[in-house]
C-alpha positions as a Python dict, from the first residue, in 0.01 Angstrom:
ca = {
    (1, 'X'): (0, 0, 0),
    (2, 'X'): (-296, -286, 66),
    (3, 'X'): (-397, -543, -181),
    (4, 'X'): (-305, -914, -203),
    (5, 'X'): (-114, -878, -534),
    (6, 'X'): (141, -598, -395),
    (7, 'X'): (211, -818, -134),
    (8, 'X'): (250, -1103, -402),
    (9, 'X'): (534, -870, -568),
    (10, 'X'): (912, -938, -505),
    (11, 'X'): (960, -518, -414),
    (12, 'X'): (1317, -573, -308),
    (13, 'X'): (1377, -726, -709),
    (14, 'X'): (1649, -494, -872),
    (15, 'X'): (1482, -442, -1152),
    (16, 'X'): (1174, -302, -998),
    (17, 'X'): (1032, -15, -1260),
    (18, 'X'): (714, 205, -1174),
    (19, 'X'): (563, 360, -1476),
    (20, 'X'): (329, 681, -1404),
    (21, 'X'): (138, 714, -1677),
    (22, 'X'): (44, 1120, -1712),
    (23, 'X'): (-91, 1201, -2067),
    (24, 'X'): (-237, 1007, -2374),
    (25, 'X'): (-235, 1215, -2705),
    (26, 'X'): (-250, 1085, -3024),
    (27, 'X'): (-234, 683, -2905),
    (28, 'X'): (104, 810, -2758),
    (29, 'X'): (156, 764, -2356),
    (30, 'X'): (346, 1040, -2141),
    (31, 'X'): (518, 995, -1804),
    (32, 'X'): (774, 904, -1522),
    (33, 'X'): (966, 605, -1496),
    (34, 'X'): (1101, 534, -1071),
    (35, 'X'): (1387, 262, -1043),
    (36, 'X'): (1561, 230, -727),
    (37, 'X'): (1912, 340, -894),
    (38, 'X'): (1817, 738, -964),
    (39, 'X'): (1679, 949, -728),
    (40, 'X'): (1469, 1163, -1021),
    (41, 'X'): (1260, 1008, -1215),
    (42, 'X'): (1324, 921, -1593),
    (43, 'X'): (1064, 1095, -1832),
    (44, 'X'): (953, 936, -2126),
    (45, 'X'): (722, 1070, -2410),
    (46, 'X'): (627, 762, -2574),
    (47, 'X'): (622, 388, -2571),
    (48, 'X'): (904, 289, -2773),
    (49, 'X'): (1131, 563, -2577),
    (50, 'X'): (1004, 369, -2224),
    (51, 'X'): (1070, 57, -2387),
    (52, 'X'): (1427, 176, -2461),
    (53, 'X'): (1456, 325, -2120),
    (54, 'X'): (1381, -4, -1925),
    (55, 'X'): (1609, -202, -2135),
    (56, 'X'): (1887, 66, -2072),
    (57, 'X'): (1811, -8, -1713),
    (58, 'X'): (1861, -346, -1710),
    (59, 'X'): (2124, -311, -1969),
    (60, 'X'): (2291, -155, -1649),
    (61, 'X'): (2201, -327, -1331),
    (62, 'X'): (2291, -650, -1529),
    (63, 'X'): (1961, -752, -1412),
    (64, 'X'): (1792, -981, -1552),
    (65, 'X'): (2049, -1075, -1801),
    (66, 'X'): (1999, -1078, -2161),
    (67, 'X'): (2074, -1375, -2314),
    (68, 'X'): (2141, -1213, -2651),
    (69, 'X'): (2282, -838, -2787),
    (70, 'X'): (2107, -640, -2985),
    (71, 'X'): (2201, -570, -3312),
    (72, 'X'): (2254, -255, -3523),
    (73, 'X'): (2347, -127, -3821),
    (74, 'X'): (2642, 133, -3649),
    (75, 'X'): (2873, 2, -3399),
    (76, 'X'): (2831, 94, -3007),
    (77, 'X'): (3048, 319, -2869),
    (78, 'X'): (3212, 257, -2543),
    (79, 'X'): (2947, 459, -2307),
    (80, 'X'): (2653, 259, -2488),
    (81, 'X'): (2836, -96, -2391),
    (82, 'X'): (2625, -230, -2086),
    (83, 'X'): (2750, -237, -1770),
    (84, 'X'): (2977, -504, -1637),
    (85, 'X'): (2787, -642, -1291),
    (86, 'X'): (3114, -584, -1107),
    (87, 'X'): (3012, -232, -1164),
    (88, 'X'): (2654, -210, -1052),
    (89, 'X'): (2557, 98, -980),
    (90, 'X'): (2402, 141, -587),
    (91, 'X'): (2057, 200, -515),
    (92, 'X'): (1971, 542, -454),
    (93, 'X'): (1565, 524, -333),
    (94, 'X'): (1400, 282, -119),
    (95, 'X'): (1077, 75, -126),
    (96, 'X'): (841, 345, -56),
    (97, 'X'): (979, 635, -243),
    (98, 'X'): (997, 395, -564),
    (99, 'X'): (609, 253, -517),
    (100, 'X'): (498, 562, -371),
    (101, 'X'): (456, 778, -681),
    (102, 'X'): (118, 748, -881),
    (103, 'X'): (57, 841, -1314),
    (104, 'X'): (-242, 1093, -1339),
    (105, 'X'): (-413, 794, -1588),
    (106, 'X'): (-236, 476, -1441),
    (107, 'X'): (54, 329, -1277),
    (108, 'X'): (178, -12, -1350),
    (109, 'X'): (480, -135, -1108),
    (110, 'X'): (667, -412, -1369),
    (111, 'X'): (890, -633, -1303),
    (112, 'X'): (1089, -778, -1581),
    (113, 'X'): (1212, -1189, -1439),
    (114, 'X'): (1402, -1275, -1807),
    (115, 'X'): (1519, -1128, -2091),
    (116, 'X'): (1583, -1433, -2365),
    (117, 'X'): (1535, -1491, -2713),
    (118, 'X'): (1498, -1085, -2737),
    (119, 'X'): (1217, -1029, -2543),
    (120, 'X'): (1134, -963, -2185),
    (121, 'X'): (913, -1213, -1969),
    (122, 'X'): (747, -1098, -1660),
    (123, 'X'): (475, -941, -1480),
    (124, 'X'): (278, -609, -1437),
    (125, 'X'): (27, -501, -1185),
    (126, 'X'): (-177, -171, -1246),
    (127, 'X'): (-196, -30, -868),
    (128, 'X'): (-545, 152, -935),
    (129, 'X'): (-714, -93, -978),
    (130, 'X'): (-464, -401, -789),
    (131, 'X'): (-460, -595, -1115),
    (132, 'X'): (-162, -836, -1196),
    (133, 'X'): (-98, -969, -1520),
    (134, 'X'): (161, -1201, -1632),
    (135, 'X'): (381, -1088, -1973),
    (136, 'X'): (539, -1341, -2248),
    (137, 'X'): (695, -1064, -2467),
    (138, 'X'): (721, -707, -2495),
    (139, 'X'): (424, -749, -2715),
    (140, 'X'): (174, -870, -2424),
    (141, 'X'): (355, -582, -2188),
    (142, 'X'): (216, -349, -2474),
    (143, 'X'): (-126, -521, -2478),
    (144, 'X'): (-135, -507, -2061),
    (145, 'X'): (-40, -103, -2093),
    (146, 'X'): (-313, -75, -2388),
    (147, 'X'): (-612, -239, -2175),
    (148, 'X'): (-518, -35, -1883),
    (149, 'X'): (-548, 293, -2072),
    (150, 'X'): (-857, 213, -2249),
    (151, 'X'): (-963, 91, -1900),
    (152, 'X'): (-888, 460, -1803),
    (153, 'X'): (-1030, 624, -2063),
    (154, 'X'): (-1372, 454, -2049),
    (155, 'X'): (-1341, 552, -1632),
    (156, 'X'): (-1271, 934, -1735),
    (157, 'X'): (-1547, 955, -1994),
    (158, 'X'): (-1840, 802, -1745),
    (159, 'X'): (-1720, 1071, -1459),
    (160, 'X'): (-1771, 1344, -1734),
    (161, 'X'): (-2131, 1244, -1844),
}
């Protein structure tokens, strides 16, 4: 990989995600989510399930820590308590296997530094087109995926005309 802003990436971090985006149909995104603690990737077929995903990660790398739970109406069972850190799991792909794999429409390596006040701070960068955004909220993370697929979109439509 080339580009100033990989290089300005922690890729050792834990919490390291790679989101290949495949499809868009009906505003809905498609795709593959790499973390270095599964050897297969994690398929997700929309936002709010790769939202869930990612926090299920971290949820179990205890990485970044969340600095509040969750609520919900029904109580967790046992196998949806997070993980305890003493019980990390071990990482199972390396580097280049996790930043190697590419979206059909766009890939966005993100890196998630805190998780407080129920919300995730951090930073994306789309590798098509070496990009790297900063994120306040989950909010702006939506925002950053958003631009990148309109981005996309407009790209797809000039190469058809």
């Amino acid at each position: 990989m080339s580009g100033k802003n990989i290089a300005s990436m922690n890729l050792s971090s834990p919490n390291l995600v790679n989101v290949c985006i495949d499809t868009l149909e009906n505003g809905e995104i498609r795709g593959r989510m790499y973390h270095y603690y599964g050897e297969q990737p994690v398929r997700f077929e929309s936002i709010l399930q790769l939202l869930k995903q990612m926090e299920a990660l971290f949820d179990g790398i205890a990485f970044p820590q969340a600095s509040t739970r969750s609520r919900s109406f029904r109580k967790q069972s046992a196998a949806e308590v997070p993980y305890n850190i003493e019980k990390r799991p071990e990482r199972r792909t390396d580097e280049e296997q996790l930043t190697g794999q590419r979206g059909r429409l766009a890939t966005l390596l993100i890196q998630v530094g805190y998780r407080q006040n129920s919300t995730w701070e951090g930073e994306a960068l789309w590798l098509e087109q070496n990009e790297k955004k900063e994120f306040r909220n989950e909010l702006e993370l939506l925002q950053l995926l958003e631009l990148a697929l309109q981005k996309c979109k407009i790209q797809v439509n000039e190469v058809k005309k």
